[in-house]
Amino acid sequence: MSTAYALPKDLSRATVVNTASLIRIVALSLISGAAIASRLFAVINFESIIHEFDPWFNYRATRVLASKGFYEFWNWFDPTAWYPLGRVVGGTIYPGLMATSGVIYNVLHYFNLPVDIRNICVLLAPGFSALTAWATYMFTKELKDESAGLLAAAFIGIVPGYISRSVAGSYDNEAIAIFLLMFTFYLWIKALKAGSAFFGTCAAVFYFYMVAAWGGYAFITNMIPVHAMVLILMGRYSSRLYVAYSSWYAVGTLSSMQVPFVGFQPVRTSEHMAALGVFGLLQIIAFAQLVRSHVSSKQFNNLLFYGVIVLGVGGVGAVVGLTYAGWIAPWTGRFYSLWDTGYAKKYIPIIASVSEHQPTAWPSFFMDLQLLVFLFPAGVVLCFKELRDEHVFVIIYAIVASYFAGVMVRLMLTLTPCVCVASAIALSTLMDTYIDPVQPEADEDETAQSDAGDSVSGSSATGSISGAAPKKAKKLAAAAVAAPPSANPLAELVGAATGGPRMKKGVWGFDTRFTVLLHTFGMLAFFVMHCTYVTSSAYSSPSVVLASTSPDGSPHIIDDFREAYYWLRQNTKEDAVVMSWWDYGYQIAGMADRPTLVDNNTWNNTHIATVGKAMSSSEEVAYPILRAHDVDYVLVIFGGLLGYSGDDINKFLWMIRIAQGVWPEEVQEANYFTPGGEYRVDERASKIMKESLMYKMSYYRFTELYGANPAQDRVRQQTIPKPSPTLDYLDEAFTSENWIVRIYQVKKEDHLGRDIKSANAFEGGKKRKRGRPAVGRRRAMQ
Amino acid sequence: MPPKAPTRPATRSPITSLLKAYSEQTPDRLKFIDAFLVFLMLSGVAQFLYCILVTNYPFNAFLAGFSSNVGQFVLTASLRSQVNPQNRTEFKDVSPERAFADFALGSIVLHFFVFNFLG
C-alpha cells in the first residue's frame, strides 16, 4: 500500500487523538468568533440599538422582566397597547427569549458586571449563533464524523440565510430558536441512536425551551413524528424508536402545555395531532411486538399485522372525525396558508400583507446560501446512500424545509441549518476521498480502473462509519508501517509529471488530488467572501436609522424616526394615544412610550380594520372614529420627499383591503383607483383617494416645499396637484427633518358646538353659503 | 392503548397460548413491571371515564393526571424494553442500571411538570 504524499511516521496513537481534539477545540472557538464577529457590522457601523419592529416589543418586555422581576412579567397586563382593550402580555407571548435575557442579566449582575439590559438584548443573537454553530457540529457529528461537523459549524456560523435573522440588534425569537431547533434535533437523534430515555427526556426539555421561545416549534412537533412514521413504514421499528419517541412525547407534550400562550393546543389543534397519532401507533406496535415475541404462529402474526393496520386507520379516522365534529380545532390561517398558498391573499389580507410571507425567488436562495445551494442536493443523495435512521431524518428535513422555504421567505431560516448539514456531509465526503492518501498498488493495467472505483467507495464508507479520530489514527499507523521510503511530495509531483511507470488514469496522483482540493478551498474562500459581503451590505442595516450617501460619498444618516418618536416622548402627555398603522406600534411603544391603538401583534383584526378605515376614509368619517377611540395624535410615514419607499402611501392599499374585509359597504378598493384601474396620487387620482385621510396627511403642505415648481413625489414619481390638501379636523403637530414621519394632532370638538369644518371655514373668513341650510338648525347644532 | 385483544378476531387458542407463554417465559422482574403497567392503565382508564362521564371542568387537572399516567406508562414501558434480556442486542449503550437511572430522571422531570400543571 503506497500513499500519495508523505505521512509522519513515528506518531503514537495518543498524540494523534490529542492533536485532533485540540484542533477541533481551536476550530470551534474560531468558528464561534467568526459567527459573533460577522454579526457586529450594524453595531460597529451605527450603534448598539434594537433594529426592526418586533424586537422593540421583546426589548420592552425584557426591560419589564429585568426591572420588576419574573412574576410581574408573567402577570403583566399592558394597558398601553391596543389602547381601549389592552393586552395580556404574559398569555400572548413566547417568554423564552425574555427569560433567557433576564437570566443572563441577573447572572452578570451577580458577578458584578453591571451590563445594561439593552446591550444584552442587542448581543444575544450573536452569542446564540455561536451556540448554534456548536449544536450543528454536534448534530452533524452524529450523522457523519467530526470533520463534517466542523464544516457544518463553519457554514452555519457565517451563512447569510441565518445571519439575516440574527445580526446584533435583531432581538427576535429566531435568535435563540435556531439553536434550540438544532439542539433538540441533536438530542432526538442521540436518543434514537442509543435508545436512551435520558436523551429523550433531554430532547423534551429542550423542546419545552423551544416552545417557550418560538412559534415555529410546530416544525419540531411535526418533524419528529414524521421521522418516526417513516421509520415505521420502512420497517425499521425498533425498541429504541419506542423508547426515544415515547419519552420525548410524554414529557415534551406535557411541558409544552405549561407555556400559557400554547395552553391546551397540543391536545386540541390539528397541528399537534400527527405527534399524538404516531404516539398511539407506536404503543400499538410495541404491544404487537411483545405479543409476537411470545407467540410464533405465522397466521397469528398476520392477524396482528392487519390489526395494526386497522387500528392505525381507525386512529386517523378518529382524528379526522373529531376535527369535523369540532373537538379538534382545524389548522390556523397562518399554518393553513403554507399548504394552500392562495388562501391568505383571499381570506386573510393581514397575513398576505407581510412581506416575509411571500414566496421565495431563486436569487434569494443563491444570495442566502451561495455555494451551499448546489452542495445541498449532493449531501442529501449521500444520505440516501448510507441511510441509517438519522440520515432518514435529514432527508425528511431537507424535503420538508425546502418546500416551506419555497412557499415563504421567512422559512428560509429553518432550511438553512439543514442545508449546512447536508452540504457539510457532501463536502467532507469529497475531502475524505481526496485527502485520503492511500494509493492503489500498480500491478495490472486492466484492473486498475475497477480497483480505483471500489476503493473510493470503500474508503468513504469506512470513513463515515467509524469515528474520525480513531480512523485517522489507524490510517496513520497503517501508513507509517507501509509508507514507502521515498515519500516526498515534491518528488512524487516530479514523478507524476514525468510520467513514471506507476501512472494510472484516475485521481490518484498527488497533483490531481491537489487540483481538486485547491478548487474546493477556492470555493470555500469565495463562500466566506460572499457571506461577509452579503452580511455587511444587505443584512446589517438597522431599519430605525436610514443610511444614505451624500454626493461626495460620505455617509449620511437619516434619523427621522427617532427624531419623531422622541418628540412624541417629550412633548406630549403621558397618556396621549397615538394612532398609526400597525407596523409602527411596537416602535412607538418602545421609543415614544405612548399608548397605541394597534401594534405588530395582529391579534385583533377588527381593531386594525378600524384604523384602516379611519386612514382610508374622508375626514368627516374618520373624525368620529378618532374621537371614539380617544386618539390624540395620528402618525404617518411619508417617503415622498426622500424616496423612502416603505411609506404609508405604499401600504395604503393593504389598509383599504383590511378595512374592506370588515366594512365592505363603506370602504371599497376599486374607489381608490383611477377609472383606468391605476393607483395614482397625482391630479388623476380618484376623488375618494384625494379625500382620504391618509392622502391628506401625507401631502399636507407638500407642494409648498417646491414653491412654484411642480411638487414631485419621489417614490411614486408623480406630480402632486397644486392646491395642497387642507385638513379641518387635524392640526399638523410635528414633521421630521426629511418629512418621513408626520404627526398630526386631533382637534377637540368646537367650543360652540359647531362641526369643525364649518368652524374652520368661519375662521378662514369664508362666507357661509346663503340660503336654506341642508339640515335643520337644531340638528346642525349637535 | 394496549388493550387491543378485542379488536382482532378472538380465537381462543392463541390467547390462552399467549398467556401461557407469557407466564412461562417472562422473568419475574418484568412481570413486576407489567403489574405496574396494568395499574397505570386502569388508573388512566378510570380518569378518562370520569372526564367523559362526569366533567372535564378543571381541564388542566384532568390533563395533568392523565398525562401523568400516560407518561409514567410509557416511561415504564421504555424501562421494560430496555431491561428485557431479549432486547440486549438493541440497547448496547444502555445497561439495566443506566436504564433505571434514565427512568428515574424521566419520571422526576415528568412529575415536576405534572405538579406544575396541576395548578
PDB file of C-alpha atoms in Angstrom, chain B residues 2 5-6 24 47 53 75:
ATOM      1  CA  PRO B   2     -52.566  -1.563  24.648  1.00  0.00           C
ATOM      2  CA  ALA B   5     -57.151  -8.051  22.126  1.00  0.00           C
ATOM      3  CA  PRO B   6     -60.872  -7.437  21.494  1.00  0.00           C
ATOM      4  CA  GLU B  24     -43.670 -19.181  31.442  1.00  0.00           C
ATOM      5  CA  GLN B  47     -59.698   9.099  34.977  1.00  0.00           C
ATOM      6  CA  LEU B  53     -68.993  10.784  32.130  1.00  0.00           C
ATOM      7  CA  LEU B  75     -41.506   5.568  30.676  1.00  0.00           C
TER       8      LEU B  75
END
